[in-house]
Every structure is written in structure tokens, then in C-alpha cells.
């Protein structure tokens, strides 16, 4: 993909939809593959990460057809998988590697999981530890528990695992392995992370039990096949939410977007920063989904930390951009996990914001941003990280002069079509943006 060239934009007055939720798309394919029949998944995100999960599940002998780009028909195999005949390539996707590790830990065969150079640097001990306690044999071929992973599974014992990290990927890996263990498996996390796996297990009638920060389930049950609707990804919506929130007189509606309470932290942060945000849940069958309305304002700084972090973990790069555009100081803390994402996101955000003229102090687990200093265009690297590319494309909409983002292919990891939407927004003068939007009714 060529470099992105971005210029300062006018106010945004438009409505749009975003592609399917990445976390939910991965899980829908995995649970459908374990089910007892045919599941039609609609709204699936056809991004590189999620297609890695589709290829991984197909490699285990599960037929998956695509009726169209966003509709998959999965023939569940009643939890009985075939040994893969080749390495399973997880690409850039941490979710594929960690969740598949849980599923494969329960299989009586050997599999090998590989990833791209970025994924090959990411820590896997966090899933190896509990899965090994359950009885799987897992070897990391990379240094210090880094991929590739070789998994020889089967014959699992249940555990009560207390996770040291608030990670939905760790929780999900243990729960997926627990589906194959003899007895009740539980996971306790230090802070609530996204709960899509628990919700989906419930939807597929596995009935996990939830008690505060502990989730548990009985092994040996087969998910009941059902169709599934994936909502739009609020983490993708976050880029447009900030683009509108930070520009007085902007007005944006995002429709059919996921509003799961473990993911909507970005809305709370934007409200604290002074944006006018409203949301309406329209459907709650499998996952809550609905509409978000944002009206822009002159934003002010805030503090983001503690229990809120897992709920905004993927939105922190774009929230850091919002902070640079806001008056006053923003402190982001307790976010050390950002150092082990697709790239070190704290370093990448600080480097790029500084290149645009912002004042940023990087800390071990966060950053302090002194906002309100006008940004200027710069030539910025994405560091091969989709969320860095998109966050700085939005920063470019507020900068004087031209911003160039290089190394942009990574956007296909989570948001194919992002740049087309950006171009539409950049080139449509306000007032002529289509369709002309209406407001949400008063609450
Ligand atoms: C994800 C969980 C989060 C998130 C990632 C997707 C998931 O990671 O950052 O983009 O789908 O479970 P952790 O669980 O490692 O925090």
C-alpha cells in the first residue's frame, strides 16, 4: 500500500459504519468450529488477523465456506479436530496464537504455531504457564517464551487459575482449554478484561459461571450451533470518534457498533475530556450493539489508569492523540501492557507525537502529554502496527501541513477500508457529506 498523505481536515458531519469486531470474529469462528452443527457468522471481519484464525481452524479439518466477504458458514465438528499437516501461521495476530493455544492444548496431537516477526517477539509464557499446569506440553522455540510454539495436548486436568495479568487472551485460552478438561476450570483475573468469550460461551449454551473476577465452566460440553451476528468494532470506531470529538462543530453517528460494557471505556474517557457523546443499545442478543453519537468540543486533559486500562487498552494510541489536541495535561498510567503489543506502543506514540511538535514524557507504564500545542505535519512510521498507523492518520487531520504515514499495509490487520473512509471524510466538504445525519432522540 502506498504511503498515506493527510492534510488538515474540516469539521466532520457524517454517519458511518465500521467493519466487524476483531475480538468477536476470532471467537465466533473458534466456538462455531467446536459446535454440534452449522453456524452462520454474519458481520465477520475479513481482516488479516481474523483470516489467520479461519485458516487455523480449517487446518484442523473444519469446513468453513464464505458466502460473501463478511458471512462465514462453519460446520461444527463437535469438539473433534484433525491433526494439522503443516505449521499454523498466526501472522500478526496475538489473539489467534493465544486462543488457539488454549484450544490446541485440549487436542491429542502435536501442532506448531508460528507468527510474523512482530508476533515472534511477543510473550507467550502467560498462556504456556496455565496450559502446562493443565497437562499440555508446550515448548517455545523462541527466546524467553517467544514463538514458535509447539503444543502436544490432550488429557487435560481442570485448574483454578489466578492470572497475574488482566488479559482477555489469557482468560480465553484457559477457558477454551477448560472445555476439554475433566471437571470445572476457573480463571480469576486481577481486573475485568473484555468478556466476549464468556458471553459467547453463554450464547452457545455452555453456561459459564461468573463470580466477580472469576469465570468458570464445566469441561466436556459441546456448544449448541447457532447463527451469530458480529457487531462493528468499537476499537475501529474509536479513530472516527476522536476525529469528531476533538473538532468543535463536528457531528458523527456510528451505527451497528458493539457496545459491550467491557469495551466502551473510550466513550467514558471522551466524555471526561469534554466531548458530547451518547449511545443507544439497539440489540443485545449475543453482544450489545447500537449507535454512538459524538459532537465535537474543545477537549481538556484527563487521567487514564487503574481498572479502566483493560477497557481502553487498544484505544490508548488514539486517546493519546486526543490528549495532544486537548487543553491541559493528560496522564496515562498502569499501561505497561502497551509495551508488548504489535509494537511498543508507548514508545511509538511518544516518538510520533513528538515528531508532530507535541510535548510528551514517556514513563515506564504510560506517558504524560501536555496538550494544546499546535501539531505540524511530519513523516511518521507506523512501526508495522495498525493502530499506530490509524491513530496518526487522525492526528494528521489536525496538523498544519502534510502528514505522511509510511508502512501502512498493517492496517489490513484490523481495518481494511480505513483509508477509503478517511479519503471520503477528507474530500467531502462539510454540509455535503453523505448521508446527512440526524441526531439520536433525546434520552
Ligand atoms: C484481545 C485482547 C487484548 C487486546 C487485543 C485483543 C482479545 O489483549 O489488546 O487487541 O481479542 O482477547 P490482551 O488480552 O492481551 O490484553
PDB file of N, CA and C in Angstrom, residues 10-13 425 427-433:
ATOM      1  N   UNK A  10     -11.562  19.634   7.639  1.00  0.00           N
ATOM      2  CA  UNK A  10     -12.631  20.478   8.182  1.00  0.00           C
ATOM      3  C   UNK A  10     -13.389  19.705   9.259  1.00  0.00           C
ATOM      4  N   UNK A  11     -14.442  20.294   9.729  1.00  0.00           N
ATOM      5  CA  UNK A  11     -15.294  19.550  10.667  1.00  0.00           C
ATOM      6  C   UNK A  11     -15.893  18.345   9.939  1.00  0.00           C
ATOM      7  N   UNK A  12     -16.219  17.340  10.707  1.00  0.00           N
ATOM      8  CA  UNK A  12     -16.849  16.137  10.159  1.00  0.00           C
ATOM      9  C   UNK A  12     -18.331  16.197  10.475  1.00  0.00           C
ATOM     10  N   UNK A  13     -19.169  15.983   9.466  1.00  0.00           N
ATOM     11  CA  UNK A  13     -20.599  15.844   9.739  1.00  0.00           C
ATOM     12  C   UNK A  13     -21.070  14.691   8.899  1.00  0.00           C
ATOM     13  N   UNK A 425     -13.976  11.176   4.039  1.00  0.00           N
ATOM     14  CA  UNK A 425     -14.161  12.239   5.032  1.00  0.00           C
ATOM     15  C   UNK A 425     -13.311  13.462   4.682  1.00  0.00           C
ATOM     16  N   UNK A 427     -12.251  14.491   1.746  1.00  0.00           N
ATOM     17  CA  UNK A 427     -12.541  15.184   0.500  1.00  0.00           C
ATOM     18  C   UNK A 427     -13.960  15.695   0.368  1.00  0.00           C
ATOM     19  N   UNK A 428     -14.820  15.294   1.314  1.00  0.00           N
ATOM     20  CA  UNK A 428     -16.189  15.818   1.236  1.00  0.00           C
ATOM     21  C   UNK A 428     -16.284  17.075   2.072  1.00  0.00           C
ATOM     22  N   UNK A 429     -16.639  18.206   1.472  1.00  0.00           N
ATOM     23  CA  UNK A 429     -16.773  19.415   2.284  1.00  0.00           C
ATOM     24  C   UNK A 429     -17.915  19.262   3.290  1.00  0.00           C
ATOM     25  N   UNK A 430     -17.793  19.876   4.482  1.00  0.00           N
ATOM     26  CA  UNK A 430     -18.862  19.744   5.468  1.00  0.00           C
ATOM     27  C   UNK A 430     -20.165  20.260   4.896  1.00  0.00           C
ATOM     28  N   UNK A 431     -21.240  19.640   5.274  1.00  0.00           N
ATOM     29  CA  UNK A 431     -22.530  20.053   4.728  1.00  0.00           C
ATOM     30  C   UNK A 431     -22.880  19.212   3.508  1.00  0.00           C
ATOM     31  N   UNK A 432     -21.830  18.771   2.759  1.00  0.00           N
ATOM     32  CA  UNK A 432     -22.115  17.912   1.601  1.00  0.00           C
ATOM     33  C   UNK A 432     -21.781  16.467   1.913  1.00  0.00           C
ATOM     34  N   UNK A 433     -21.399  16.218   3.150  1.00  0.00           N
ATOM     35  CA  UNK A 433     -21.025  14.855   3.480  1.00  0.00           C
ATOM     36  C   UNK A 433     -22.273  13.994   3.476  1.00  0.00           C
TER      37      UNK A 433
END
